[in-house]
JSON list of C-alpha atoms (C1' of nucleotides) in Angstrom, two decimals:
[
{"chain": "A", "resi": 1, "resn": "UNK", "atom": "CA", "xyz": [5.20, 17.34, -6.42]},
{"chain": "A", "resi": 2, "resn": "UNK", "atom": "CA", "xyz": [2.52, 15.40, -8.56]},
{"chain": "A", "resi": 3, "resn": "UNK", "atom": "CA", "xyz": [-1.02, 16.21, -8.13]},
{"chain": "A", "resi": 4, "resn": "UNK", "atom": "CA", "xyz": [-1.65, 12.80, -7.00]},
{"chain": "A", "resi": 5, "resn": "UNK", "atom": "CA", "xyz": [1.02, 12.80, -4.20]},
{"chain": "A", "resi": 6, "resn": "UNK", "atom": "CA", "xyz": [-0.45, 16.23, -2.78]},
{"chain": "A", "resi": 7, "resn": "UNK", "atom": "CA", "xyz": [-3.90, 14.81, -2.51]},
{"chain": "A", "resi": 8, "resn": "UNK", "atom": "CA", "xyz": [-2.55, 11.49, -0.95]},
{"chain": "A", "resi": 9, "resn": "UNK", "atom": "CA", "xyz": [-1.01, 13.69, 1.76]},
{"chain": "A", "resi": 10, "resn": "UNK", "atom": "CA", "xyz": [-4.06, 15.89, 2.15]},
{"chain": "A", "resi": 11, "resn": "UNK", "atom": "CA", "xyz": [-6.29, 13.01, 2.73]},
{"chain": "A", "resi": 12, "resn": "UNK", "atom": "CA", "xyz": [-3.81, 11.00, 4.93]},
{"chain": "A", "resi": 13, "resn": "UNK", "atom": "CA", "xyz": [-3.82, 13.82, 7.15]},
{"chain": "A", "resi": 14, "resn": "UNK", "atom": "CA", "xyz": [-7.30, 13.33, 7.80]},
{"chain": "A", "resi": 15, "resn": "UNK", "atom": "CA", "xyz": [-7.07, 9.83, 9.22]},
{"chain": "A", "resi": 16, "resn": "UNK", "atom": "CA", "xyz": [-8.12, 10.19, 12.58]},
{"chain": "A", "resi": 17, "resn": "UNK", "atom": "CA", "xyz": [-6.32, 8.80, 15.53]},
{"chain": "A", "resi": 18, "resn": "UNK", "atom": "CA", "xyz": [-7.12, 5.03, 16.32]},
{"chain": "A", "resi": 19, "resn": "UNK", "atom": "CA", "xyz": [-8.19, 4.41, 12.72]},
{"chain": "A", "resi": 20, "resn": "UNK", "atom": "CA", "xyz": [-6.43, 3.00, 9.54]},
{"chain": "A", "resi": 21, "resn": "UNK", "atom": "CA", "xyz": [-6.74, 2.76, 5.73]},
{"chain": "A", "resi": 22, "resn": "UNK", "atom": "CA", "xyz": [-5.30, 0.60, 3.13]},
{"chain": "A", "resi": 23, "resn": "UNK", "atom": "CA", "xyz": [-2.99, 1.87, 0.41]},
{"chain": "A", "resi": 24, "resn": "UNK", "atom": "CA", "xyz": [-5.48, 0.89, -2.14]},
{"chain": "A", "resi": 25, "resn": "UNK", "atom": "CA", "xyz": [-8.46, 2.82, -0.41]},
{"chain": "A", "resi": 26, "resn": "UNK", "atom": "CA", "xyz": [-6.05, 5.80, -0.01]},
{"chain": "A", "resi": 27, "resn": "UNK", "atom": "CA", "xyz": [-5.08, 5.87, -3.63]},
{"chain": "A", "resi": 28, "resn": "UNK", "atom": "CA", "xyz": [-8.81, 5.54, -4.67]},
{"chain": "A", "resi": 29, "resn": "UNK", "atom": "CA", "xyz": [-9.91, 8.39, -2.35]},
{"chain": "A", "resi": 30, "resn": "UNK", "atom": "CA", "xyz": [-6.97, 10.26, -4.24]},
{"chain": "A", "resi": 31, "resn": "UNK", "atom": "CA", "xyz": [-8.64, 9.73, -7.37]},
{"chain": "A", "resi": 32, "resn": "UNK", "atom": "CA", "xyz": [-6.45, 6.72, -8.73]},
{"chain": "A", "resi": 33, "resn": "UNK", "atom": "CA", "xyz": [-8.15, 3.40, -8.07]},
{"chain": "A", "resi": 34, "resn": "UNK", "atom": "CA", "xyz": [-5.30, 1.26, -9.35]},
{"chain": "A", "resi": 35, "resn": "UNK", "atom": "CA", "xyz": [-2.66, 3.31, -7.63]},
{"chain": "A", "resi": 36, "resn": "UNK", "atom": "CA", "xyz": [-1.99, 1.40, -4.41]},
{"chain": "A", "resi": 37, "resn": "UNK", "atom": "CA", "xyz": [1.82, 1.16, -4.98]},
{"chain": "A", "resi": 38, "resn": "UNK", "atom": "CA", "xyz": [1.85, 4.78, -5.91]},
{"chain": "A", "resi": 39, "resn": "UNK", "atom": "CA", "xyz": [0.19, 5.77, -2.83]},
{"chain": "A", "resi": 40, "resn": "UNK", "atom": "CA", "xyz": [2.60, 3.53, -1.00]},
{"chain": "A", "resi": 41, "resn": "UNK", "atom": "CA", "xyz": [5.57, 5.26, -2.75]},
{"chain": "A", "resi": 42, "resn": "UNK", "atom": "CA", "xyz": [4.02, 8.52, -1.48]},
{"chain": "A", "resi": 43, "resn": "UNK", "atom": "CA", "xyz": [3.91, 7.49, 1.88]},
{"chain": "A", "resi": 44, "resn": "UNK", "atom": "CA", "xyz": [7.40, 6.13, 2.02]},
{"chain": "A", "resi": 45, "resn": "UNK", "atom": "CA", "xyz": [8.65, 9.76, 1.45]},
{"chain": "A", "resi": 46, "resn": "UNK", "atom": "CA", "xyz": [6.26, 10.55, 4.57]},
{"chain": "A", "resi": 47, "resn": "UNK", "atom": "CA", "xyz": [7.11, 14.23, 5.05]},
{"chain": "A", "resi": 48, "resn": "UNK", "atom": "CA", "xyz": [7.04, 14.66, 8.96]},
{"chain": "A", "resi": 49, "resn": "UNK", "atom": "CA", "xyz": [6.92, 18.31, 8.20]},
{"chain": "A", "resi": 50, "resn": "UNK", "atom": "CA", "xyz": [3.50, 17.68, 6.62]},
{"chain": "A", "resi": 51, "resn": "UNK", "atom": "CA", "xyz": [2.38, 16.09, 9.54]},
{"chain": "A", "resi": 52, "resn": "UNK", "atom": "CA", "xyz": [1.38, 12.73, 7.76]},
{"chain": "A", "resi": 53, "resn": "UNK", "atom": "CA", "xyz": [0.21, 9.84, 10.07]},
{"chain": "A", "resi": 54, "resn": "UNK", "atom": "CA", "xyz": [2.02, 7.27, 7.68]},
{"chain": "A", "resi": 55, "resn": "UNK", "atom": "CA", "xyz": [1.58, 4.65, 10.29]},
{"chain": "A", "resi": 56, "resn": "UNK", "atom": "CA", "xyz": [-2.06, 4.42, 9.82]},
{"chain": "A", "resi": 57, "resn": "UNK", "atom": "CA", "xyz": [-1.81, 3.21, 6.36]},
{"chain": "A", "resi": 58, "resn": "UNK", "atom": "CA", "xyz": [-1.62, -0.51, 6.10]},
{"chain": "A", "resi": 59, "resn": "UNK", "atom": "CA", "xyz": [-2.35, -3.46, 3.70]},
{"chain": "A", "resi": 60, "resn": "UNK", "atom": "CA", "xyz": [-5.86, -4.12, 2.69]},
{"chain": "A", "resi": 61, "resn": "UNK", "atom": "CA", "xyz": [-6.05, -7.47, 4.56]},
{"chain": "A", "resi": 62, "resn": "UNK", "atom": "CA", "xyz": [-5.25, -5.69, 7.76]},
{"chain": "A", "resi": 63, "resn": "UNK", "atom": "CA", "xyz": [-1.51, -6.78, 7.93]},
{"chain": "A", "resi": 64, "resn": "UNK", "atom": "CA", "xyz": [1.04, -4.26, 8.59]},
{"chain": "A", "resi": 65, "resn": "UNK", "atom": "CA", "xyz": [3.90, -3.22, 6.30]},
{"chain": "A", "resi": 66, "resn": "UNK", "atom": "CA", "xyz": [6.73, -5.84, 5.58]},
{"chain": "A", "resi": 67, "resn": "UNK", "atom": "CA", "xyz": [9.65, -3.57, 5.47]},
{"chain": "A", "resi": 68, "resn": "UNK", "atom": "CA", "xyz": [11.06, -4.48, 8.78]},
{"chain": "A", "resi": 69, "resn": "UNK", "atom": "CA", "xyz": [12.10, -1.21, 10.21]},
{"chain": "A", "resi": 70, "resn": "UNK", "atom": "CA", "xyz": [9.04, 0.62, 9.32]},
{"chain": "A", "resi": 71, "resn": "UNK", "atom": "CA", "xyz": [6.90, -2.20, 10.22]},
{"chain": "A", "resi": 72, "resn": "UNK", "atom": "CA", "xyz": [8.04, -2.08, 13.96]},
{"chain": "A", "resi": 73, "resn": "UNK", "atom": "CA", "xyz": [7.50, 1.66, 14.17]},
{"chain": "A", "resi": 74, "resn": "UNK", "atom": "CA", "xyz": [4.21, 1.11, 12.60]},
{"chain": "A", "resi": 75, "resn": "UNK", "atom": "CA", "xyz": [3.08, -1.60, 15.11]},
{"chain": "A", "resi": 76, "resn": "UNK", "atom": "CA", "xyz": [4.01, 0.35, 18.11]},
{"chain": "A", "resi": 77, "resn": "UNK", "atom": "CA", "xyz": [2.50, 3.56, 16.95]},
{"chain": "A", "resi": 78, "resn": "UNK", "atom": "CA", "xyz": [-0.83, 1.96, 16.23]},
{"chain": "A", "resi": 79, "resn": "UNK", "atom": "CA", "xyz": [-0.71, 0.10, 19.51]},
{"chain": "A", "resi": 80, "resn": "UNK", "atom": "CA", "xyz": [-0.12, 3.18, 21.27]},
{"chain": "A", "resi": 81, "resn": "UNK", "atom": "CA", "xyz": [-3.16, 4.75, 19.62]},
{"chain": "A", "resi": 82, "resn": "UNK", "atom": "CA", "xyz": [-5.31, 1.90, 21.02]},
{"chain": "A", "resi": 83, "resn": "UNK", "atom": "CA", "xyz": [-5.59, -0.43, 17.86]},
{"chain": "A", "resi": 84, "resn": "UNK", "atom": "CA", "xyz": [-5.67, -3.97, 18.85]},
{"chain": "A", "resi": 85, "resn": "UNK", "atom": "CA", "xyz": [-3.88, -6.52, 16.76]},
{"chain": "A", "resi": 86, "resn": "UNK", "atom": "CA", "xyz": [-4.87, -10.12, 16.40]},
{"chain": "A", "resi": 87, "resn": "UNK", "atom": "CA", "xyz": [-2.89, -13.07, 17.25]},
{"chain": "A", "resi": 88, "resn": "UNK", "atom": "CA", "xyz": [-1.39, -12.79, 13.91]},
{"chain": "A", "resi": 89, "resn": "UNK", "atom": "CA", "xyz": [-0.66, -9.31, 14.42]},
{"chain": "A", "resi": 90, "resn": "UNK", "atom": "CA", "xyz": [-3.32, -7.89, 12.09]},
{"chain": "A", "resi": 91, "resn": "UNK", "atom": "CA", "xyz": [-5.72, -5.36, 12.48]},
{"chain": "A", "resi": 92, "resn": "UNK", "atom": "CA", "xyz": [-9.43, -5.99, 12.31]},
{"chain": "A", "resi": 93, "resn": "UNK", "atom": "CA", "xyz": [-10.37, -3.79, 9.13]},
{"chain": "A", "resi": 94, "resn": "UNK", "atom": "CA", "xyz": [-14.21, -4.32, 10.03]},
{"chain": "A", "resi": 95, "resn": "UNK", "atom": "CA", "xyz": [-13.65, -2.33, 13.20]},
{"chain": "A", "resi": 96, "resn": "UNK", "atom": "CA", "xyz": [-10.89, 0.00, 12.38]},
{"chain": "A", "resi": 97, "resn": "UNK", "atom": "CA", "xyz": [-10.95, 1.01, 8.90]},
{"chain": "A", "resi": 98, "resn": "UNK", "atom": "CA", "xyz": [-11.48, 4.64, 8.25]},
{"chain": "A", "resi": 99, "resn": "UNK", "atom": "CA", "xyz": [-14.49, 5.45, 6.08]},
{"chain": "A", "resi": 100, "resn": "UNK", "atom": "CA", "xyz": [-13.03, 8.28, 3.92]},
{"chain": "A", "resi": 101, "resn": "UNK", "atom": "CA", "xyz": [-12.36, 11.97, 3.82]},
{"chain": "A", "resi": 102, "resn": "UNK", "atom": "CA", "xyz": [-14.96, 14.54, 4.76]},
{"chain": "A", "resi": 103, "resn": "UNK", "atom": "CA", "xyz": [-15.25, 15.85, 1.30]},
{"chain": "A", "resi": 104, "resn": "UNK", "atom": "CA", "xyz": [-16.21, 12.40, -0.04]},
{"chain": "A", "resi": 105, "resn": "UNK", "atom": "CA", "xyz": [-19.12, 11.11, 1.85]},
{"chain": "B", "resi": 1, "resn": "DA", "atom": "C1'", "xyz": [14.14, 3.88, -24.84]},
{"chain": "B", "resi": 2, "resn": "DT", "atom": "C1'", "xyz": [13.88, -0.84, -22.04]},
{"chain": "B", "resi": 3, "resn": "DT", "atom": "C1'", "xyz": [14.21, -2.90, -17.58]},
{"chain": "B", "resi": 4, "resn": "DT", "atom": "C1'", "xyz": [13.67, -3.10, -12.65]},
{"chain": "B", "resi": 5, "resn": "DT", "atom": "C1'", "xyz": [11.69, -2.09, -8.44]},
{"chain": "B", "resi": 6, "resn": "DG", "atom": "C1'", "xyz": [8.51, -1.43, -4.68]},
{"chain": "B", "resi": 7, "resn": "DA", "atom": "C1'", "xyz": [5.81, 0.27, 2.84]},
{"chain": "B", "resi": 8, "resn": "DC", "atom": "C1'", "xyz": [0.28, -3.08, -3.05]},
{"chain": "B", "resi": 9, "resn": "DA", "atom": "C1'", "xyz": [-3.96, -5.88, -4.11]},
{"chain": "B", "resi": 10, "resn": "DA", "atom": "C1'", "xyz": [-7.13, -9.08, -6.40]},
{"chain": "B", "resi": 11, "resn": "DA", "atom": "C1'", "xyz": [-7.31, -13.45, -8.42]},
{"chain": "B", "resi": 12, "resn": "DA", "atom": "C1'", "xyz": [-5.84, -18.29, -8.59]},
{"chain": "B", "resi": 13, "resn": "DA", "atom": "C1'", "xyz": [-4.07, -22.05, -6.80]},
{"chain": "C", "resi": 1, "resn": "DA", "atom": "C1'", "xyz": [-7.07, -19.94, 5.57]},
{"chain": "C", "resi": 2, "resn": "DT", "atom": "C1'", "xyz": [-2.48, -19.38, 3.22]},
{"chain": "C", "resi": 3, "resn": "DT", "atom": "C1'", "xyz": [0.89, -19.19, -0.48]},
{"chain": "C", "resi": 4, "resn": "DT", "atom": "C1'", "xyz": [1.96, -18.05, -5.64]},
{"chain": "C", "resi": 5, "resn": "DT", "atom": "C1'", "xyz": [1.01, -15.60, -9.68]},
{"chain": "C", "resi": 6, "resn": "DT", "atom": "C1'", "xyz": [-0.57, -11.53, -12.20]},
{"chain": "C", "resi": 7, "resn": "DG", "atom": "C1'", "xyz": [-1.67, -6.88, -12.88]},
{"chain": "C", "resi": 8, "resn": "DC", "atom": "C1'", "xyz": [-0.45, -2.12, -11.45]},
{"chain": "C", "resi": 9, "resn": "DC", "atom": "C1'", "xyz": [1.87, 2.54, -12.31]},
{"chain": "C", "resi": 10, "resn": "DA", "atom": "C1'", "xyz": [5.28, 5.97, -11.61]},
{"chain": "C", "resi": 11, "resn": "DA", "atom": "C1'", "xyz": [10.15, 6.65, -10.57]},
{"chain": "C", "resi": 12, "resn": "DA", "atom": "C1'", "xyz": [14.77, 5.12, -10.65]},
{"chain": "C", "resi": 13, "resn": "DA", "atom": "C1'", "xyz": [18.50, 2.61, -12.83]}
]
DNA sequence: ATTTTGACAAAAA
DNA sequence: ATTTTTGCCAAAA
């Protein structure tokens, strides 16, 4: 597994319940400022064994993922964690965006 | 080796 | 505010 992917998973595991991050931010925390799509590819593997809360990673504009099947799972998971979605089904990033991993602040 | 393909995102329109 | 275009970068075809 690439160094980048490892870091992506390690960081994603730190996302607290009830919070979310964009693929872009996640990529940035993992050291690849322009790797949003790569972070997405990594998440799509979403190793359950690694306990990665892949449903907490969404689009930078607060909208959820387009892939239908995953999108549904993601919406339900977030709602269950108490994340409120606006009438357009989007997350208020100002309120729910995760600040970043411990070893970064 | 070249082209296509994403669970993306910032910029332009 | 919403839709389209452009740029991204690794993996798969």
